[in-house]
Each structure stands twice: as C-alpha cells, then as structure tokens.
Short mmCIF file of C-alpha atoms and ligand atoms in Angstrom, two decimals:
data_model
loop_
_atom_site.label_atom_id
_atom_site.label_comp_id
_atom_site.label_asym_id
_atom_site.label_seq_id
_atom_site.Cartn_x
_atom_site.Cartn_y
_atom_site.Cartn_z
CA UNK A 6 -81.00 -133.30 -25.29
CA UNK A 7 -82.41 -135.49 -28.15
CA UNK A 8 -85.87 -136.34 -28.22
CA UNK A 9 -84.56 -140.28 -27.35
CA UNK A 10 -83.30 -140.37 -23.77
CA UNK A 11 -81.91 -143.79 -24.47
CA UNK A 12 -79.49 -141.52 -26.83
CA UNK A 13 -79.07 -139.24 -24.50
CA UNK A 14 -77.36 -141.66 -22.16
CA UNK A 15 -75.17 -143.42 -24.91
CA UNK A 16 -73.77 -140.15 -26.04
CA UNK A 17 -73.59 -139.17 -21.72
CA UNK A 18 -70.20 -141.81 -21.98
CA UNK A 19 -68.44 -140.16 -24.92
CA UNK A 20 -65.09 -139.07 -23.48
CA UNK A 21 -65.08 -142.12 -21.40
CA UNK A 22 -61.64 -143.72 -21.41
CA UNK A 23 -61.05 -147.55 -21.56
CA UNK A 24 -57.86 -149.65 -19.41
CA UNK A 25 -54.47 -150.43 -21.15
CA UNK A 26 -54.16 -153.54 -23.77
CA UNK A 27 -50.64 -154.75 -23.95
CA UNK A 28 -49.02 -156.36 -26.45
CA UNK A 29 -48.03 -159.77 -25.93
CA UNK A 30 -44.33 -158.90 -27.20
CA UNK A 31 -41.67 -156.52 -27.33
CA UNK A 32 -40.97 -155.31 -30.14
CA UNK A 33 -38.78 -157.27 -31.70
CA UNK A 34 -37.22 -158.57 -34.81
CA UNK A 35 -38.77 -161.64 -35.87
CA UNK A 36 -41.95 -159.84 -36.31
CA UNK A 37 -40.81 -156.94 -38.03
CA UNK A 38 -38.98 -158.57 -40.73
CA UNK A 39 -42.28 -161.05 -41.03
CA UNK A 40 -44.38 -157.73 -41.15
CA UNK A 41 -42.28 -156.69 -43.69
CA UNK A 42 -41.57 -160.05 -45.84
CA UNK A 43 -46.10 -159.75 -46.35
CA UNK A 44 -45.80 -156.47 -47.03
CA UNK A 45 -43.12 -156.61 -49.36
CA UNK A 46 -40.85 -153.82 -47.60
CA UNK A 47 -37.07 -154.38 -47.78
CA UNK A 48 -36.09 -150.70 -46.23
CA UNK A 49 -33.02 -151.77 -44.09
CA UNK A 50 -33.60 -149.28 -41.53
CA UNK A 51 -36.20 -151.98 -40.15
CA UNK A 52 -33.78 -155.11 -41.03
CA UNK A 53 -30.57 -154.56 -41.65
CA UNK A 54 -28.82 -153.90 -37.93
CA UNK A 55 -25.38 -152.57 -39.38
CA UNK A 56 -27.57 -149.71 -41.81
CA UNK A 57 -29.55 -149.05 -39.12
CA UNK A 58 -26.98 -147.65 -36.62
CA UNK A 59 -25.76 -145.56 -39.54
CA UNK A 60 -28.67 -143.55 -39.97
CA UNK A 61 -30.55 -140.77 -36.95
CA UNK A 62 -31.80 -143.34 -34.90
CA UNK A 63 -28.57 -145.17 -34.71
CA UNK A 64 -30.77 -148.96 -34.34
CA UNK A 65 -33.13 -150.46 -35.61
CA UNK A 66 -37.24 -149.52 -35.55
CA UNK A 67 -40.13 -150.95 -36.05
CA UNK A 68 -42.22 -149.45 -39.60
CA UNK A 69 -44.86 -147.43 -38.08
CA UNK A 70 -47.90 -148.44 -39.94
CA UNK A 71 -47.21 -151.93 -38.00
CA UNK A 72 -48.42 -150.02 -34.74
CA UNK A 73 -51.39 -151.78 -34.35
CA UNK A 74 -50.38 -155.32 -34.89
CA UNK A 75 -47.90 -155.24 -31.54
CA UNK A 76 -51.11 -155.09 -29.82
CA UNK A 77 -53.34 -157.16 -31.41
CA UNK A 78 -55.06 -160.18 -29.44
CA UNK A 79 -53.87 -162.85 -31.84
CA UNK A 80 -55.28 -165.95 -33.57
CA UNK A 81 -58.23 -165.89 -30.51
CA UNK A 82 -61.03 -162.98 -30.08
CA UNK A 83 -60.04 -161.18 -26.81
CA UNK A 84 -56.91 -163.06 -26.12
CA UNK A 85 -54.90 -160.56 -24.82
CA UNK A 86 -51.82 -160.78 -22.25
CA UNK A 87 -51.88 -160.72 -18.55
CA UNK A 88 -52.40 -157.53 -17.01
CA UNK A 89 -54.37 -155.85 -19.75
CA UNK A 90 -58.23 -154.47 -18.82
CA UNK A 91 -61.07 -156.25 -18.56
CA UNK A 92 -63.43 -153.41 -19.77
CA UNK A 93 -64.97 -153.66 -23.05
CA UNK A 94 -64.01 -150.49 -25.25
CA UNK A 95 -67.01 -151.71 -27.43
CA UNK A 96 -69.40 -151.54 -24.96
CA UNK A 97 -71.39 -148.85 -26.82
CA UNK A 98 -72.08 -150.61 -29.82
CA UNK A 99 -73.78 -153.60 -27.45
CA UNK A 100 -75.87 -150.37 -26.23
CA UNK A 101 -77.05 -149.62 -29.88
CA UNK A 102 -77.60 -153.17 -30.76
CA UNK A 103 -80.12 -152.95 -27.88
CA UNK A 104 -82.02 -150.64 -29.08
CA UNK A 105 -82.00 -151.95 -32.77
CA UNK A 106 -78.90 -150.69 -34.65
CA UNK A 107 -77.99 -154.15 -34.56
CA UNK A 108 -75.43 -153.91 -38.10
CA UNK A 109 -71.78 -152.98 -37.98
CA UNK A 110 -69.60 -151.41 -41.38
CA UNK A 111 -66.39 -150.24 -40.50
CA UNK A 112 -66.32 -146.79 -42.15
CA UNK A 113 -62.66 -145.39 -41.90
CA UNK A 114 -59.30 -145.66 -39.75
CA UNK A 115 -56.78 -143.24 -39.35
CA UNK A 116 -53.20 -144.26 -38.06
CA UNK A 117 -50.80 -141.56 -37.26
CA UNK A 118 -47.19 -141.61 -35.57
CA UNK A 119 -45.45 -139.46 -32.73
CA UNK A 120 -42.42 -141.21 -33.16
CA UNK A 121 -40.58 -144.83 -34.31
CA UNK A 122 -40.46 -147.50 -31.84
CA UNK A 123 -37.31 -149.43 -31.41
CA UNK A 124 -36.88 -153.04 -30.13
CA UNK A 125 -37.75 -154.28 -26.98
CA UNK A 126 -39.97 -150.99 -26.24
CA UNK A 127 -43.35 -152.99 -24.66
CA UNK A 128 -46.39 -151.23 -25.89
CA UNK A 129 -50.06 -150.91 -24.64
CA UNK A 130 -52.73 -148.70 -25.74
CA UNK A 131 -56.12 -147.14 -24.11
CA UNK A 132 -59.10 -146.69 -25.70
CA UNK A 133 -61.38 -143.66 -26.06
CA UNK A 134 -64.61 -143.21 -26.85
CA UNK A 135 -64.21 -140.32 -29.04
CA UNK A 136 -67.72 -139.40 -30.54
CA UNK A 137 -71.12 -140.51 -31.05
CA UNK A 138 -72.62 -138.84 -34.57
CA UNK A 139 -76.54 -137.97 -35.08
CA UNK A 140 -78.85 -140.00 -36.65
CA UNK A 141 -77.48 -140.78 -40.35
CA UNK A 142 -79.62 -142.17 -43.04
CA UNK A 143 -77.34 -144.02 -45.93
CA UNK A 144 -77.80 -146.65 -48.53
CA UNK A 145 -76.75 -149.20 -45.61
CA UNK A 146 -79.33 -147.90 -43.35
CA UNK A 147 -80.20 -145.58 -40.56
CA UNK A 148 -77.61 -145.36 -37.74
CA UNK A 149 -74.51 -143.39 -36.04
CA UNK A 150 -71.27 -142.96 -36.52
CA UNK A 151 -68.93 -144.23 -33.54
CA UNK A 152 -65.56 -143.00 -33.13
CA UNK A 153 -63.08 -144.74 -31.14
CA UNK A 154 -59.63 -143.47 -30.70
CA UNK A 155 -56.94 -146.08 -29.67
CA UNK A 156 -53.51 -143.97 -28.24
CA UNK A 157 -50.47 -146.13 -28.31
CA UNK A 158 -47.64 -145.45 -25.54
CA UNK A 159 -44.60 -146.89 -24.37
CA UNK A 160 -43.73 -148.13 -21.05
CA UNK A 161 -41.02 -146.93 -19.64
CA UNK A 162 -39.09 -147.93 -16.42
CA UNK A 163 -39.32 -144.84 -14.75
CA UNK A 164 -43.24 -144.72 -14.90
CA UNK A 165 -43.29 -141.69 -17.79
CA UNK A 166 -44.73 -143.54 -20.45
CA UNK A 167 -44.48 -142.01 -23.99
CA UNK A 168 -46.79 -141.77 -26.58
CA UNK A 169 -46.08 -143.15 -29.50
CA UNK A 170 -49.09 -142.95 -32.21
CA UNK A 171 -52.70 -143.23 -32.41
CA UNK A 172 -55.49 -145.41 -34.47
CA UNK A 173 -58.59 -143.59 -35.16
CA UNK A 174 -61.19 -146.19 -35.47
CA UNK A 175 -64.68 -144.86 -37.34
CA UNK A 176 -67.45 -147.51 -37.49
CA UNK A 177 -71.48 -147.10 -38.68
CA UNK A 178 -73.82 -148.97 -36.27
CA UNK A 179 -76.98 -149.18 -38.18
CA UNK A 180 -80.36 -151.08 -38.47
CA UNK A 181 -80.25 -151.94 -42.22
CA UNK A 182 -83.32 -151.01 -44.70
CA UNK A 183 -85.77 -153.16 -44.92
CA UNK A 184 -86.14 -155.38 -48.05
CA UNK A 185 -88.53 -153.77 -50.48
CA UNK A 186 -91.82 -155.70 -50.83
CA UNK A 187 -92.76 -156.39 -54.42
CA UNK A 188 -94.89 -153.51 -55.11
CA UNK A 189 -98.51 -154.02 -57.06
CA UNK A 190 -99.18 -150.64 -57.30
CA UNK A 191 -97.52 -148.72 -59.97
CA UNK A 192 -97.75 -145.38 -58.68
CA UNK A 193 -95.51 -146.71 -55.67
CA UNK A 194 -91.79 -144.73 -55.97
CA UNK A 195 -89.39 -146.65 -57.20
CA UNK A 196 -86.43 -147.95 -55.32
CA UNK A 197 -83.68 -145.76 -56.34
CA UNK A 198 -80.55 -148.55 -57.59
CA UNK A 199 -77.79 -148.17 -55.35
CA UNK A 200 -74.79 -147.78 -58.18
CA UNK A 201 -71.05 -149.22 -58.37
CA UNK A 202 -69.10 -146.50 -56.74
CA UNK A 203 -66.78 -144.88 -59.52
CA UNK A 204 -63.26 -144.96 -59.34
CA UNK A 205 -60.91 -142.06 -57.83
CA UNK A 206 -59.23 -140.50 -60.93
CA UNK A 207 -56.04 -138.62 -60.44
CA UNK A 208 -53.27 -137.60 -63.01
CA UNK A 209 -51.35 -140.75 -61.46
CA UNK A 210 -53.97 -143.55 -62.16
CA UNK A 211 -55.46 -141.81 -65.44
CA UNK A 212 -53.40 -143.99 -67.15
CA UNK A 213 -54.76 -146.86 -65.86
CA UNK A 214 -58.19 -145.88 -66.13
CA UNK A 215 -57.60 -144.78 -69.80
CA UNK A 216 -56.62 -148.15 -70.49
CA UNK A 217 -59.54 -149.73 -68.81
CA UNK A 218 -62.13 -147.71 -71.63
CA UNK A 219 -59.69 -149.53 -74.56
CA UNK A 220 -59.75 -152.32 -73.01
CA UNK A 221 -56.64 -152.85 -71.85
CA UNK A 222 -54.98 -153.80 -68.41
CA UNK A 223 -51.94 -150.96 -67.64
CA UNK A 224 -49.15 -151.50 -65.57
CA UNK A 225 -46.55 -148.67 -64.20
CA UNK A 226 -43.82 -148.95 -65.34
CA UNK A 227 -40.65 -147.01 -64.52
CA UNK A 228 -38.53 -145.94 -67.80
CA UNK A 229 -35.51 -145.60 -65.39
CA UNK A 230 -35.10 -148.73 -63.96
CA UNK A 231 -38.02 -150.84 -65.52
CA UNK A 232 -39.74 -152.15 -62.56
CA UNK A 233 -43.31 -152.41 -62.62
CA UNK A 234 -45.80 -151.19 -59.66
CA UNK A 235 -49.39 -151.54 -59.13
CA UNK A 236 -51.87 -149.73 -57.72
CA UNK A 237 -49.97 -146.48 -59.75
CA UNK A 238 -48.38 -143.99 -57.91
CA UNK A 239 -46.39 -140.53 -58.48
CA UNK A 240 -42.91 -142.03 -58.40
CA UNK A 241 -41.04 -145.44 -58.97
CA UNK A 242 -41.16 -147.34 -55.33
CA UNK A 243 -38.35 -149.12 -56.30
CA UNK A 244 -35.74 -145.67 -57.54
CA UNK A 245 -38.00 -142.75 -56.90
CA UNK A 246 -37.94 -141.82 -60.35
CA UNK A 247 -41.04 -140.09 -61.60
CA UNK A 248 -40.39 -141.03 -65.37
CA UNK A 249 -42.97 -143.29 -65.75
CA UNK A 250 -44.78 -145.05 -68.17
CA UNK A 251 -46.99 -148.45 -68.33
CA UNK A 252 -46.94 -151.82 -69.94
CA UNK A 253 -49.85 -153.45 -71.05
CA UNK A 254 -50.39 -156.88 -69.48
CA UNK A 255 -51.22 -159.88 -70.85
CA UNK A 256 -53.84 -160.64 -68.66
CA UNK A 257 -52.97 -164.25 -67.26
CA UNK A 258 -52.12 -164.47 -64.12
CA UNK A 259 -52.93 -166.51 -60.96
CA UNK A 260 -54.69 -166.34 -57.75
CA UNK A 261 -52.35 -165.00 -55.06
CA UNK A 262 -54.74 -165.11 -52.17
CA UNK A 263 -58.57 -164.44 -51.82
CA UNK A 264 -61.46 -163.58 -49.66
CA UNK A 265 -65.28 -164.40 -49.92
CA UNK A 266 -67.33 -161.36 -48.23
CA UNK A 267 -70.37 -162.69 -47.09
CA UNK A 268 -71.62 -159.82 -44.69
CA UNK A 269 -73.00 -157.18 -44.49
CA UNK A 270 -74.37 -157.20 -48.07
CA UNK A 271 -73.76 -153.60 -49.41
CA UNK A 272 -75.48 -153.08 -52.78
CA UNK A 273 -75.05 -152.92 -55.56
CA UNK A 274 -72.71 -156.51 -55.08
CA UNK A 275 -74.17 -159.75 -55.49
CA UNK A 276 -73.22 -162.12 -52.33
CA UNK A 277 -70.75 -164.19 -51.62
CA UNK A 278 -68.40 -161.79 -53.31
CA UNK A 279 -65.22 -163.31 -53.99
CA UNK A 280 -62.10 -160.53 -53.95
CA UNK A 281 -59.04 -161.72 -55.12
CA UNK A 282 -55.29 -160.58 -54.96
CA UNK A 283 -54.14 -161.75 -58.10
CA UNK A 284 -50.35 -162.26 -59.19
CA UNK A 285 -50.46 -161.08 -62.83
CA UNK A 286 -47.93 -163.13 -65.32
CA UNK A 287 -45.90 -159.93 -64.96
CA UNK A 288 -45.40 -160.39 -61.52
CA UNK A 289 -47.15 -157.58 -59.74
CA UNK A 290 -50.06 -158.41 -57.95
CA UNK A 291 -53.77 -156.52 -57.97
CA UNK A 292 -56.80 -156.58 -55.99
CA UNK A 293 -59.76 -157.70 -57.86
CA UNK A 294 -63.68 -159.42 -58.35
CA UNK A 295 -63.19 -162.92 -59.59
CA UNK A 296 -66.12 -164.72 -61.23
CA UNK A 297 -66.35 -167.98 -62.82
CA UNK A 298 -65.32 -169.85 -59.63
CA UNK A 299 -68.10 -172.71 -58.01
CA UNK A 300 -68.37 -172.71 -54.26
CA UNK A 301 -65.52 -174.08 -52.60
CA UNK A 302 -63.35 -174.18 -55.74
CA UNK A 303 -60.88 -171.42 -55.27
CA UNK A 304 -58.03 -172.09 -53.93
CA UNK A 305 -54.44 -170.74 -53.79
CA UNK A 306 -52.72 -170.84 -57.22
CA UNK A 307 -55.71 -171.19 -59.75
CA UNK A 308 -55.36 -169.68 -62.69
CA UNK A 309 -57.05 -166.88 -63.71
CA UNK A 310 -57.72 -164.45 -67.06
CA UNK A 311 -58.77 -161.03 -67.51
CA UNK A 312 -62.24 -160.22 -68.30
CA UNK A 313 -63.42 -156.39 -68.29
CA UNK A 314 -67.02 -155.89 -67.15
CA UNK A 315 -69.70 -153.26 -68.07
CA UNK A 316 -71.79 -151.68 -65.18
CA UNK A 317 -74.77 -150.21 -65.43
CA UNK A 318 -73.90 -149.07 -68.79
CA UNK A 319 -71.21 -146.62 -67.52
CA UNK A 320 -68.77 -148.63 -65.85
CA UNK A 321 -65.79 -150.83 -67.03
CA UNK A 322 -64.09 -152.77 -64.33
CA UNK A 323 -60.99 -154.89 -65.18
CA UNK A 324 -61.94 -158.91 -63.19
CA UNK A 325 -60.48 -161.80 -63.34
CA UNK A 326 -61.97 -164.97 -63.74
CA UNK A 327 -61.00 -168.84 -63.75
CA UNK A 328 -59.58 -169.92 -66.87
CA UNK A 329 -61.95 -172.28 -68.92
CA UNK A 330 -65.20 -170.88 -66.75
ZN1 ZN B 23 -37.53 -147.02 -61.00
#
C-alpha cells in the first residue's frame, strides 16, 4: 500500500487485459510493397513472389517491424474494424489525468517477433496493462511510468490462434514543473539548465562525430561498392561489406519532409521546433533542426544549407537551414 489510495487502486488494474483490435486487412501485398517503397527496403523476400518461394518460407511475408501498422486505426482516431473491443486500453492514463498527471511523453517501444506473417493471415492484438512505476521526478516533471504491452496473434480457422509478436509500449504520465517565477531574492537556488542531450558515440558513428568538431558533414561510404548510408552503421546496407569509409558532403541539399513539434515542450528546445528529413545533394537523406524558416514557409522541396551550431559551449550539432535566411 502507498500512502495515496487513489494509487493504490490504479496500480489494483495492472495485469488487466484489454479485447482484440483487428486489422482492417489481410495482409497483403499492396501494403507491404508501399511499407517498403517509404522505407526504402527492396529485400525480395517481401516483393518478389518467384524469390520468395525459393527461400524457407517458400512465399512471400510481410517485414516484421511493419507489425503494428496491420492494426492500426487509420487516417481517423479510434476507427477500427467491426468486431474489435470497445474497451479503452488507455483507460489508466484518463485515471492519472484525474488526479493531475495530466501530460503524456512517450518514453520507449519495444517491438519483437515470434515469427513472419504471410499474406492473407488476419491479425488482431490485445492489450495489457503491464506495469504502473512509482512516483518519478524528471526534468519533464513528476509522474509514472505506464507500460502497456500490445501481443499480436493470428487467427486461424480452427480457433488456435498464434502469436505472432509483441509491441511494448512505455509512456510517462506526468504533471509538468511549474514555470519558475522570476526570483528577487538572490539567495534563491538557481534553476539548474536542463542541457542538449549528447550524442551516442560508438566506433561506428565516431567518424561522423569527428567530423562534426572540424566542421565537416561525413557520410559512410562503402569502399567496396561506393554507396553511401546515413545514420552510419557497422556494415554497407547495400553489400554487407564492412570496408568503410566517408565522404564529406557538400552541404546543400533539400527538404525531404518535415515536422513542427509543438508539444510537450521539453527543454532545453525552443518551440515550435521544426525537424527536418533532409535529402542531402548526395542523395542520402538525414534527420535534422532547421532554422531560418518563417511560420508557414516550409514546405516540401525548399532548399536548404548546412550550418553547424554551438551549444552551451560544448556542443556542435550539424542543422540545416533555408538558403538565403
Ligand atoms: Zn557496399
């Protein structure tokens, strides 16, 4: 027991298990190779019907990391096909709004695979409330952790449905810090500043990184076959070789696609917070902050330049920004 009973009952329904969502298809073709066209995937075990039947599974299947969108509602919030439940698997974050924790951050999200799915398998999934954390205090705010675990399964004519993968889903529900009042006393603590998070450096991105401190903008490249990759990784995507070495890029480039985060505002980023995907002259394409861009003014295609930023002193971020700004 917790010294809030309201707690108490919230974490009373962990375990509690939520009523199939189906997908509104079967799996099926149309959407795999669409799936794979965004993602830029061209393994022919998912499109190419005559390799397929030459390799273990003797057909075609579905990637796995596309598990989740079979199910998804669609273009409209809780759309979902005929048949599926009514309950709300979400129904404990409306219980922690009530009692304050009224913010939502999606934390982290696991997907992992039991086996491929083939075409016309129809899929559903149940939900599970998997775990309600303690009290957490972080730079967001105070809240708890929520853990929902989504299990994927087959139907199958004969009623024994197989499971096919699972989607852990980790979010923080929190009531976020106050805004600091302008302090007039001087003994009052300061604030502490809430820092860019540093980057993950690992003998495959060093490179990169590296690059970043001279001022220069790295791309992979493989020295068997020459194709370029970005983010970096161990081997060539394209021939698995791991000779690999890096191009410097010009820096020019245009904008791909692009989001504007509004909410929540995490420090230490200044809102709206334009992200783009940017499609670098050399043709691979990088996530990135944009600057330079008026409200409402970016748009598909714009071109964009390289700019490195300082942070804090400590920092150097490769951005891009529009050309002429
Ligand atoms: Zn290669």
């Amino acid at each position: 027991m917790s010294d809030k009973p309201w707690l108490d009952k919230i974490k009373a329904i962990v375990g509690q298990q939520y009523g199939k969502v189906y997908a509104w298809d079967h799996v099926n073709q149309p959407m795999i190779r669409q799936w794979c066209e965004v993602m830029g995937i061209t393994n022919p075990l998912y499109l190419d019907e005559a390799y397929a039947k030459t390799t273990e599974f003797g057909q075609i299947v579905a990637p796995p990391a596309m598990l989740q969108a079979w199910c998804l509602e669609g273009l409209h919030m809780n759309n979902y096909p005929p048949g599926s439940t009514d309950e709300n698997p979400y129904e404990v974050l409306k219980r922690f709004e009530a009692h304050g924790f009224e913010s939502v951050v999606a934390v982290n999200s696991d997907l992992s695979f039991a086996r491929y799915v083939h075409l016309g398998e129809k899929l559903y999934y149940t939900t599970i409330l998997n775990d309600v954390g303690d009290e957490k205090v972080t730079a967001l705010g105070t809240g708890y952790f929520v853990t929902l675990v989504m299990r994927f399964y087959s139907e199958q004519a004969n009623g024994a449905d197989e499971y096919v993968g699972q989607l852990t889903f980790r979010v923080f529900k929190f009531a976020p810090h106050q805004k600091p009042t302008p302090q007039t006393d001087d003994a009052a603590p300061a604030v502490p500043k809430i820092l860019r998070s540093k980057p993950g450096i690992s003998q495959d991105n060093a490179f990169f990184w590296e690059g970043v401190k001279a001022r220069e903008l790295r791309i992979q490249q493989c020295q068997s076959c020459e194709a370029l990759q970005h983010p970096p990784g161990p081997v060539c995507q394209h021939c698995q070789s791991d000779e690999l070495s890096y191009i410097v890029s010009s820096g020019k480039g245009s904008l791909y696609s692009f989001v504007v985060m509004h909410y929540p505002e995490v420090p230490p980023f200044e809102y709206p917070n334009p992200i783009g995907l940017v499609e670098l002259a050399e043709g691979v394409r990088m996530v990135t902050g944009l600057e330079g861009f008026a409200k409402g003014e970016l748009a598909i295609g714009s071109e964009v330049e390289l700019v490195f930023n300082e942070f804090e002193g400590e920092l150097t971020l490769p951005m891009f920004r529009k050309v002429g700004a």
